[in-house]
Short mmCIF file of C-alpha atoms and ligand atoms in Angstrom, two decimals:
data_model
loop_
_atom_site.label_atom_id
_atom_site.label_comp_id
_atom_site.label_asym_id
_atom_site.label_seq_id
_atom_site.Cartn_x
_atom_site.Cartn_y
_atom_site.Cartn_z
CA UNK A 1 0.00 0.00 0.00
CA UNK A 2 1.40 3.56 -0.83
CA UNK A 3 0.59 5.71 1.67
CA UNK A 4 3.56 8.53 0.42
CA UNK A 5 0.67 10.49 -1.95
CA UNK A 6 -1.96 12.84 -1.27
CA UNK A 7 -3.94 10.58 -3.90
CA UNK A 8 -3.60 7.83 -1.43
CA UNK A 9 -5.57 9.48 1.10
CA UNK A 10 -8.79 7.92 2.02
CA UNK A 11 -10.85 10.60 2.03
CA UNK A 12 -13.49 10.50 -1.19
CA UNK A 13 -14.22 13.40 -3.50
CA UNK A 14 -17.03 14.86 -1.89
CA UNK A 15 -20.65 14.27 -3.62
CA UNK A 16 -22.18 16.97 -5.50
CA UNK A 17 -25.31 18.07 -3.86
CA UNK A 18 -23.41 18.23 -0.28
CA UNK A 19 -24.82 20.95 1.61
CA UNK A 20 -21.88 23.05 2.82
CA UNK A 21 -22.76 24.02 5.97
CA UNK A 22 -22.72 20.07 7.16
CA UNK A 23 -19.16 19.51 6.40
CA UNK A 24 -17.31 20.08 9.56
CA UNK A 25 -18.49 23.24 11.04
CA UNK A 26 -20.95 22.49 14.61
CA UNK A 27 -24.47 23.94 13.11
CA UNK A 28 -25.94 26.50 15.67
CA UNK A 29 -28.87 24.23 15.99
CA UNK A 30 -26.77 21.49 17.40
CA UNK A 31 -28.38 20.16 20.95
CA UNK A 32 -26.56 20.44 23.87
CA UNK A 33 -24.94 16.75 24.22
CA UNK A 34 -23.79 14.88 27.35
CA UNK A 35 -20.09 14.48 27.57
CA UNK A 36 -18.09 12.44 24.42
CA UNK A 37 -18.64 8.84 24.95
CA UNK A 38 -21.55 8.70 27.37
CA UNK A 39 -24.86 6.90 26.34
CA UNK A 40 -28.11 8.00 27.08
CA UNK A 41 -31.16 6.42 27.59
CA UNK A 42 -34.84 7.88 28.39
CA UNK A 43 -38.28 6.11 28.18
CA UNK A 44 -40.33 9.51 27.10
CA UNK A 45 -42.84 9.38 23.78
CA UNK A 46 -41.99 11.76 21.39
CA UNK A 47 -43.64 11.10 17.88
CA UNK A 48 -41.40 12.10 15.23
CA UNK A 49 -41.48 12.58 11.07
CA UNK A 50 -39.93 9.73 9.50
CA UNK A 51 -41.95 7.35 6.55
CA UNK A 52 -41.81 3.39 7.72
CA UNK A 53 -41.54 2.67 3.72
CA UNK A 54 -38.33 4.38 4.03
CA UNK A 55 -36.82 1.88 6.07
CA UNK A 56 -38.44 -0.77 4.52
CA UNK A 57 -37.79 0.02 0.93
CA UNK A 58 -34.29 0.73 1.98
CA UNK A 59 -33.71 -2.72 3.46
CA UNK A 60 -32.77 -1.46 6.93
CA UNK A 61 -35.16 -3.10 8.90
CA UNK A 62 -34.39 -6.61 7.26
CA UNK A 63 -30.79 -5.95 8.00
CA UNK A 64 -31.94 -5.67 11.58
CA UNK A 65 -33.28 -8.07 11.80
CA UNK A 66 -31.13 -10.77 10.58
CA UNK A 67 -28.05 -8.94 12.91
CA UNK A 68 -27.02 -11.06 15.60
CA UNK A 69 -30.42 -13.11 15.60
CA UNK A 70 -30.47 -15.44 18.65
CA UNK A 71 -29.67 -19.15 17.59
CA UNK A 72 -33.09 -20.51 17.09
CA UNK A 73 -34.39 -17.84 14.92
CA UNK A 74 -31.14 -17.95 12.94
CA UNK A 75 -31.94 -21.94 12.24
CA UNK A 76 -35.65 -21.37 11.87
CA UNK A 77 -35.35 -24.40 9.25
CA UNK A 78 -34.00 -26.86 11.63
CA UNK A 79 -36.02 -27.32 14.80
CA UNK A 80 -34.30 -29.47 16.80
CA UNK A 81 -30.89 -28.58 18.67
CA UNK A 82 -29.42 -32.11 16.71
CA UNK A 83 -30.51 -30.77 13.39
CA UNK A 84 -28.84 -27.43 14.17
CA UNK A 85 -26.01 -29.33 15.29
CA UNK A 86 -25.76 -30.93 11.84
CA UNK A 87 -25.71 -27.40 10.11
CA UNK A 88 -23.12 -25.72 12.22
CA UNK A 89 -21.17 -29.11 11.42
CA UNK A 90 -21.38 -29.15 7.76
CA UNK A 91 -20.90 -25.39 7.38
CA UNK A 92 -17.38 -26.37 9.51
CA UNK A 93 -16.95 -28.08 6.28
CA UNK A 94 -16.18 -24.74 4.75
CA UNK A 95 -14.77 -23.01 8.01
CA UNK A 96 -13.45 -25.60 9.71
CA UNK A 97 -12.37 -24.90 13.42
CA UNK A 98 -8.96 -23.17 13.59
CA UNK A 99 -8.48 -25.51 16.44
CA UNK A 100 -8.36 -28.73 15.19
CA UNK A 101 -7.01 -26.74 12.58
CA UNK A 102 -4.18 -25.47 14.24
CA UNK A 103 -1.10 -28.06 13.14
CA UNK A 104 -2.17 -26.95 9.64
CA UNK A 105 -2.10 -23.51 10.60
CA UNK A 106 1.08 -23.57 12.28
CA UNK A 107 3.06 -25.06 9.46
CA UNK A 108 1.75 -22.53 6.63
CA UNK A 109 3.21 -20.10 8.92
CA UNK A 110 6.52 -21.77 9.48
CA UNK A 111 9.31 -19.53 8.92
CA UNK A 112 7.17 -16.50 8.88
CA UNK A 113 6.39 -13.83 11.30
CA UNK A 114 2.73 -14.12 12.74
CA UNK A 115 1.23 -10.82 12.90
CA UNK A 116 -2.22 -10.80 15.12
CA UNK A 117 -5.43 -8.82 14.62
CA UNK A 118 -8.20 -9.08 17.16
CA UNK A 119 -11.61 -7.68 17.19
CA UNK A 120 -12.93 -6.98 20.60
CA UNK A 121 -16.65 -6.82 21.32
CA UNK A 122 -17.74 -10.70 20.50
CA UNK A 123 -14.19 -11.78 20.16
CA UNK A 124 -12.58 -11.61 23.26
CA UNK A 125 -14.84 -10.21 25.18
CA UNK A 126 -18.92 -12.17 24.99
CA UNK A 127 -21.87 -10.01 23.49
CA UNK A 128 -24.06 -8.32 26.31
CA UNK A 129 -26.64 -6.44 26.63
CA UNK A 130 -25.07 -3.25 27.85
CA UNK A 131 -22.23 -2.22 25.69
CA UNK A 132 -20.46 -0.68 28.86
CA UNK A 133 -20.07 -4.28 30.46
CA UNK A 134 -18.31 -6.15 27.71
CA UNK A 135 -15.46 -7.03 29.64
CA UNK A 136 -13.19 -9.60 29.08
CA UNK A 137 -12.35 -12.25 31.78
CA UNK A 138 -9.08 -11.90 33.54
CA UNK A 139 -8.28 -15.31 32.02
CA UNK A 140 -8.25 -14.04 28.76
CA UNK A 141 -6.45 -10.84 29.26
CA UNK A 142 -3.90 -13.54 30.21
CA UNK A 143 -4.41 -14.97 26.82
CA UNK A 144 -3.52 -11.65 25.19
CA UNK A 145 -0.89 -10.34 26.35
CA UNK A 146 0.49 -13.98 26.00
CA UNK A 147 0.49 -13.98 22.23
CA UNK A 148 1.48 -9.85 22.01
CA UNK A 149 4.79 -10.96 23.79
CA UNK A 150 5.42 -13.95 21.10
CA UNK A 151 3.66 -12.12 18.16
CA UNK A 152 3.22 -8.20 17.07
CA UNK A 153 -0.87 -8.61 17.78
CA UNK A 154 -3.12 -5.40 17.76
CA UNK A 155 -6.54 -4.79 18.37
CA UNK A 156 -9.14 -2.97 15.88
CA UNK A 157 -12.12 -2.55 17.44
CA UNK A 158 -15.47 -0.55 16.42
CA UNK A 159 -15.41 1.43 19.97
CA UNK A 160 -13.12 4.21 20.38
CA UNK A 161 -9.49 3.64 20.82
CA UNK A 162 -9.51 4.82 24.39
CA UNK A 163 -12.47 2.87 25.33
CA UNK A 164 -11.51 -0.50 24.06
CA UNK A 165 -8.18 0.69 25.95
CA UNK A 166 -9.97 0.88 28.66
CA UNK A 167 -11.26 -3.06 28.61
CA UNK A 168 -8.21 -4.77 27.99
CA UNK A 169 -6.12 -2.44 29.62
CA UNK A 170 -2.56 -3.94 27.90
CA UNK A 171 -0.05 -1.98 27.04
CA UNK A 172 1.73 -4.69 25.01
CA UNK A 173 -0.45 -4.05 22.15
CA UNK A 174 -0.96 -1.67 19.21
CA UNK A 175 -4.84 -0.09 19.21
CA UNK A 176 -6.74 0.73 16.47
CA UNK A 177 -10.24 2.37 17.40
CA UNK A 178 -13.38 3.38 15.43
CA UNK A 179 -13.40 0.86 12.84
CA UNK A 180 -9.93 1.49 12.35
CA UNK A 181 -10.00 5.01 11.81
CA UNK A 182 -7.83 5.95 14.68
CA UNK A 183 -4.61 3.65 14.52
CA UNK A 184 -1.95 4.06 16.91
CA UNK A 185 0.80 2.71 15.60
CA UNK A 186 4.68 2.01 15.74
CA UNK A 187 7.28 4.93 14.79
CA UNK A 188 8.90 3.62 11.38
CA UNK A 189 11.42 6.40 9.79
CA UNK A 190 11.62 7.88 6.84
CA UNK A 191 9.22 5.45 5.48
CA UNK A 192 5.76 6.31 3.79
CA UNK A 193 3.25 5.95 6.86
CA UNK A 194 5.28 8.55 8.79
CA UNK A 195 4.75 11.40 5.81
CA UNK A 196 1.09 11.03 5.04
CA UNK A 197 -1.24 13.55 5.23
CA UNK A 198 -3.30 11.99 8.14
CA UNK A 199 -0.38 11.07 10.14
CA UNK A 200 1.07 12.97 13.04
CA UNK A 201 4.11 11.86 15.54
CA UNK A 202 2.50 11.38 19.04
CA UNK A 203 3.25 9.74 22.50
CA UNK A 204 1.20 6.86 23.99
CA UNK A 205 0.20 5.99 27.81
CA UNK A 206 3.79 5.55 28.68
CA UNK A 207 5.12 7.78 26.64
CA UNK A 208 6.63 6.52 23.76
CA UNK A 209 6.73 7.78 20.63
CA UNK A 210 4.46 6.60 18.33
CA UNK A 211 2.36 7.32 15.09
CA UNK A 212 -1.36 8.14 15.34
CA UNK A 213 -3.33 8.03 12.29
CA UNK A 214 -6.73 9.56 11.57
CA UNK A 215 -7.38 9.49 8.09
CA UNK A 216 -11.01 10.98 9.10
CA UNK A 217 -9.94 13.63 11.54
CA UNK A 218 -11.66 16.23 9.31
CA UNK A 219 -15.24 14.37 10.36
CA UNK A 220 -14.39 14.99 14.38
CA UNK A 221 -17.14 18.12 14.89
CA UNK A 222 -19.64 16.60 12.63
CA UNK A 223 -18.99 12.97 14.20
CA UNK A 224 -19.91 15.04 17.13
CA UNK A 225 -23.28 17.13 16.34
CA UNK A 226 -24.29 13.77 14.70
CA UNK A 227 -24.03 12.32 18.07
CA UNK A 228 -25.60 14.78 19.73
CA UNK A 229 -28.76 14.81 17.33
CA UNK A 230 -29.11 11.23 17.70
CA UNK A 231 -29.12 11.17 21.04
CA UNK A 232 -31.48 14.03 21.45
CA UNK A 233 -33.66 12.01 18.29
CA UNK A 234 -33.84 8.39 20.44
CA UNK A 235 -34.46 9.67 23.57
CA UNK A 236 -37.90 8.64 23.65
CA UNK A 237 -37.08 5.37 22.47
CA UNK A 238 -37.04 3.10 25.33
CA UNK A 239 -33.40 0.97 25.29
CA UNK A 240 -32.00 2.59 22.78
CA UNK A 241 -28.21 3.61 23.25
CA UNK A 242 -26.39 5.68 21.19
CA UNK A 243 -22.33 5.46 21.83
CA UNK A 244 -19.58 8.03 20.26
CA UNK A 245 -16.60 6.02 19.26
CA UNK A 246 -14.76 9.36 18.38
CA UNK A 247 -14.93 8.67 14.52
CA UNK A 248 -18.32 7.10 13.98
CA UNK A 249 -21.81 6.47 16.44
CA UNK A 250 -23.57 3.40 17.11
CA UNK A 251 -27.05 3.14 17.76
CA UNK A 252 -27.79 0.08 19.67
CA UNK A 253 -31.19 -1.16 19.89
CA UNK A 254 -30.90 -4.44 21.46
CA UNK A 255 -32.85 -3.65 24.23
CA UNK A 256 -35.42 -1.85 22.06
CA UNK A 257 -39.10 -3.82 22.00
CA UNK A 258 -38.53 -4.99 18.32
CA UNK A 259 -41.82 -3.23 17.58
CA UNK A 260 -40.23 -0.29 17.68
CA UNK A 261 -37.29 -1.19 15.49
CA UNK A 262 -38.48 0.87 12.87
CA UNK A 263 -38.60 3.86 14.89
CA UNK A 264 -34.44 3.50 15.79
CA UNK A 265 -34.43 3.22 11.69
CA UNK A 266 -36.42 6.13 10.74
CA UNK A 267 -34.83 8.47 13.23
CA UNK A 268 -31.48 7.64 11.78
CA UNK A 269 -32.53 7.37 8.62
CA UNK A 270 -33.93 10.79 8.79
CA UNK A 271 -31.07 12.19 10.00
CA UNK A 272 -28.63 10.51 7.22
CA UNK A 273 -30.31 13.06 4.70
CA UNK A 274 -28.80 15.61 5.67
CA UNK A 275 -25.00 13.99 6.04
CA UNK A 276 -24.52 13.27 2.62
CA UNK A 277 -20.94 12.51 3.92
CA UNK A 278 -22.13 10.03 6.31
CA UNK A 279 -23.48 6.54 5.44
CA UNK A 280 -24.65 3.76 7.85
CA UNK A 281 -23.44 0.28 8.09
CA UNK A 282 -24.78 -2.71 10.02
CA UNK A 283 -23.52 -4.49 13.13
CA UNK A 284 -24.57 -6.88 15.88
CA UNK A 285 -28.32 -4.86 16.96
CA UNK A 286 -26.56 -1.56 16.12
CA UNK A 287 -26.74 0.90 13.73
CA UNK A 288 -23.21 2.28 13.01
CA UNK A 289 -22.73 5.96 11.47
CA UNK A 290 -19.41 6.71 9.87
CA UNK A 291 -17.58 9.06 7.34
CA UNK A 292 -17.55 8.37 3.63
CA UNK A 293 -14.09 7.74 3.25
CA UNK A 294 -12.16 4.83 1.48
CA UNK A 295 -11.26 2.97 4.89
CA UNK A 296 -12.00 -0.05 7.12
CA UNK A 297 -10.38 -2.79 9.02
CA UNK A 298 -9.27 -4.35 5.98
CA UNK A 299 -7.29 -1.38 5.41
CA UNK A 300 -6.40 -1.07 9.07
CA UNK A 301 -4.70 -4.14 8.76
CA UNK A 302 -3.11 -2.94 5.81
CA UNK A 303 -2.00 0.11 7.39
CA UNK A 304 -0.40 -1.74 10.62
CA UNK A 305 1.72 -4.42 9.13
CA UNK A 306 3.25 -1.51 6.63
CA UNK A 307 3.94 0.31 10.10
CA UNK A 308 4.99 -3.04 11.35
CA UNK A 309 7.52 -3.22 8.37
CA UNK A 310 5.64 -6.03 7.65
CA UNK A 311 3.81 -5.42 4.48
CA UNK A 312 5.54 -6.17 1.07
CA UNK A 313 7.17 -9.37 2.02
CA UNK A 314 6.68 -12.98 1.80
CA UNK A 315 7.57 -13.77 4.82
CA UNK A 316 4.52 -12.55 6.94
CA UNK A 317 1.68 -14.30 8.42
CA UNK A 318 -1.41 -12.43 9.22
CA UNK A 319 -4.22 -13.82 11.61
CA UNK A 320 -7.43 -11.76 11.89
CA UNK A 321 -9.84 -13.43 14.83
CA UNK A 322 -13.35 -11.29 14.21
CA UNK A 323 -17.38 -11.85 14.37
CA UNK A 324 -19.03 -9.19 12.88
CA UNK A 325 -19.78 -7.79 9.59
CA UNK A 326 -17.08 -5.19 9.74
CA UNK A 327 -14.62 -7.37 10.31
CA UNK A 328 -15.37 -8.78 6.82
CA UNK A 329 -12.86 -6.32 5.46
CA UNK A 330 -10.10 -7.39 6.89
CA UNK A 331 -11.26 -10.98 5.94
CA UNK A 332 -11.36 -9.96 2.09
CA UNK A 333 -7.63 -8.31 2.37
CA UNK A 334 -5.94 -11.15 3.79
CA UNK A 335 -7.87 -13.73 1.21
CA UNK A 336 -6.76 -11.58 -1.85
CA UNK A 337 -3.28 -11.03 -0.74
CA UNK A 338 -3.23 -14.31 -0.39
CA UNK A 339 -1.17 -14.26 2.88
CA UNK A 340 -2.41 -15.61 6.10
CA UNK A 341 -5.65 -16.57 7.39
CA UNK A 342 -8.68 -14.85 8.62
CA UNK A 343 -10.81 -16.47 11.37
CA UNK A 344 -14.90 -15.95 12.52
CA UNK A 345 -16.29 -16.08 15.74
CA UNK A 346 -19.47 -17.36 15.12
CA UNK A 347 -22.00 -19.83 16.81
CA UNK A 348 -24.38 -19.88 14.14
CA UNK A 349 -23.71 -20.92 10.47
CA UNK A 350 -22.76 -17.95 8.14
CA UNK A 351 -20.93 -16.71 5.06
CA UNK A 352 -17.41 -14.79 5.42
CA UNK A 353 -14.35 -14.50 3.67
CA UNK A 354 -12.60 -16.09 6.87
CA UNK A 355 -10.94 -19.17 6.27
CA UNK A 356 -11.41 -21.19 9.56
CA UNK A 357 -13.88 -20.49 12.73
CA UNK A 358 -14.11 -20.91 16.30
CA UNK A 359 -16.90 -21.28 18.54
CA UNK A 360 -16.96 -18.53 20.57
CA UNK A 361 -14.66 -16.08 22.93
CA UNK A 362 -15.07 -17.45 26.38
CA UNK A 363 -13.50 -20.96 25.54
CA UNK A 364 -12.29 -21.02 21.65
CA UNK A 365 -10.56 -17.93 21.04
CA UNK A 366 -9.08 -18.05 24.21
CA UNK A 367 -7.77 -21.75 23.79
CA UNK A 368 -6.27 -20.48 20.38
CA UNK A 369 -4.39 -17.82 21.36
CA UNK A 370 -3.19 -20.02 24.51
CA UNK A 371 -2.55 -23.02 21.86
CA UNK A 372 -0.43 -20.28 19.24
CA UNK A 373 1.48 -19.45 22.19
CA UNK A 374 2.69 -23.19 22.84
CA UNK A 375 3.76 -23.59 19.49
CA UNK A 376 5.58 -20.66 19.62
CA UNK A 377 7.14 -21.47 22.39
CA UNK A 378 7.80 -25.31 21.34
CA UNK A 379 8.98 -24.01 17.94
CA UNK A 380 11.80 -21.85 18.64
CA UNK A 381 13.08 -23.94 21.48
O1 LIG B 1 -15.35 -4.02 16.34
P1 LIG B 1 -15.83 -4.47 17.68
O2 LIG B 1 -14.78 -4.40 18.75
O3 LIG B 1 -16.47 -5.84 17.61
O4 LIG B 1 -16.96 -3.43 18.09
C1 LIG B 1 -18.22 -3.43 17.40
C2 LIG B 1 -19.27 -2.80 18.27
O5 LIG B 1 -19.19 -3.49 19.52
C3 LIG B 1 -19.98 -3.02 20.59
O6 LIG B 1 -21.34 -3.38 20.36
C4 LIG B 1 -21.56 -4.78 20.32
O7 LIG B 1 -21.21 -5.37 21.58
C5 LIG B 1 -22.00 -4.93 22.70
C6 LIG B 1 -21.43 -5.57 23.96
O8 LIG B 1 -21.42 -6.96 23.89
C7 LIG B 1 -23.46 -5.31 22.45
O9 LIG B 1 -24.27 -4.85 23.53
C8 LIG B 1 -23.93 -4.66 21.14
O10 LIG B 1 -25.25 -5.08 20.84
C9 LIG B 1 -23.01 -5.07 19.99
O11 LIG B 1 -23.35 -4.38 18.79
C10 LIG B 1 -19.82 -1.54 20.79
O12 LIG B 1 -20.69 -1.08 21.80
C11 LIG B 1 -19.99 -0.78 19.49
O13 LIG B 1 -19.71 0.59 19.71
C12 LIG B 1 -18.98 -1.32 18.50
O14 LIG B 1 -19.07 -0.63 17.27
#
């Protein structure tokens, strides 16, 4: 990836009919919001403008509701728990567990240096109900920091960077937050991360020097009045959450009645029409909100092994361990480069560019990482 260019920068041509005023200056109209990265949730009425056929002709509400469907609505086709044991089986034809995998695994990366990408949120910590609870088990932190001392691993997680900081809590690791759009990253001189655009020299937690990129920096105040709209929007929307991960919001509406789905859809639809340089994207019972710009965790992953001096060369191994849609991205990269492997968390039978699976975060992923770190360890002594 050249990142030397100005062409190279992510951020698209802007479309025509974009209404100035939206593009990065706070409009006066903007509600006052609760502090940056605080949720709020009310249980008032408020009937608002906003056409159901919208949503519906849009697809939005059938994207909701196939996101993170519980098990036995998932398998509506098999009814028994033996029948959906047979389907989770025979889709492990195509993804077969990166467990009993792992001998295979190991020896395509013989010789080469394993670079690790972890999701968070339904990776290594379990899905909840309340996004501020997600927290991994001690266990697993154990896990972690494990493979980051045998392994250059880093996390890329949809939250912000601080936030998913804040849940693992290791400073072993390299952080990428909002859907990658906030990568802090190793200092590599005179090389072409360190003189993009989007780039700046910074210090982390400890203070070390490091490179923090933001190739959607330009989107901060808007990111921000967005925010604050939506909350003020949902308020009367009983459960539903929305969450500023810096560079994008999500809307979570997993504890909405699912009768009133289409009310979490229409506010944000509404909204959308005036952000021409905003677009929406799916994830587990949440509606995510980010700038229209050329990036994702695919090229997040990208970015970090070029940092990593990694990128280029033959002998690197990428692993990606991710559930959710937006983790997809990085799935498609590593399959067309052709160079390591991608792996979904999933319980249920679905498609994904990964190449292998694993059950789920509590026991699978966990065991994996543990298991990498063995062979590591057995490998090189
Ligand atoms: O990229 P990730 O690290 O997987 O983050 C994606 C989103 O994860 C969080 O939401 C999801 O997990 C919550 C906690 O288990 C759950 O309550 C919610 O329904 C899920 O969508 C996070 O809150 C979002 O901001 C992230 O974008």
């Amino acid at each position: 990836m050249d990142l030397k260019t100005k062409n190279s920068s992510p951020v698209l041509t802007e479309p025509v009919s974009v209404n100035k005023s939206r593009l990065g200056l706070p409009s006066k109209k903007t509600p006052i919001c609760p502090p940056s990265g605080s949720y709020l949730t009310a249980h008032r009425r408020k009937p608002r403008p906003g056409k159901l056929d919208d949503v519906r002709h849009s697809g939005w509400l059938d994207a909701m509701k196939s996101s993170s469907p519980p098990r036995k609505k998932l398998n509506k086709d098999f009814s028994s728990s033996a029948e959906q044991d047979i389907a989770y089986r025979t889709w492990m034809l195509k993804y077969p567990s990166a467990l009993t995998s792992l001998e295979e695994i190991t020896s395509r990366a013989k010789g080469k240096k394993i670079a690790l990408f972890l999701d968070y949120d339904g990776t290594l910590s379990p899905i909840v109900d309340n996004p501020d609870h997600a927290y991994m088990t001690s266990a697993m932190r154990t896990a972690v920091k494990g493979v980051a001392k045998c392994f250059p691993t880093a996390i890329i997680s949809g939250r912000s960077r601080d936030k998913v900081y804040e849940f693992i809590k290791l400073t072993e690791l390299y952080y990428a937050g909002s859907h990658g759009m906030d990568i802090m990253g190793p200092v590599r001189e005179s090389e072409s991360i360190g003189d993009h655009p989007n780039c700046i020299r910074s210090t982390d937690k400890q203070g070390k020097e490091v490179n923090l990129f933001q190739p959607a920096s330009e989107f901060l105040p808007l990111i921000d009045e967005v925010f604050c709209s939506l909350v003020d929007n949902t308020k009367d929307i009983k459960g539903a959450k929305v969450e500023n991960n810096k560079f994008c919001v999500s809307v979570h509406y997993r504890l909405v009645d699912e009768k009133s789905w289409f009310l979490v859809a229409q506010r944000v639809h509404e909204l959308l029409k005036d952000y021409p340089r905003l677009r929406l994207t799916h994830g587990r019972k949440v509606l995510e909100i980010r700038p229209v710009i050329d990036w994702n965790k695919g090229k997040a992953v990208e970015f970090l092994l070029e940092s990593l001096g990694l990128s280029g060369t033959d002998d690197v191994f990428p692993i990606y361990v991710g559930d959710d849609r937006t983790d997809e991205d990085a799935f498609k990269v590593l399959r067309e480069r052709d160079c390591g492997h991608g792996i979904l968390v999933s319980s249920v039978p679905k498609d994904s560019n990964a190449f292998y699976s694993l059950r789920d975060p509590s026991e699978q992923v966990m065991e994996f990482l543990n298991s990498l770190v063995k062979w590591k360890k057995s490998a090189s002594s």
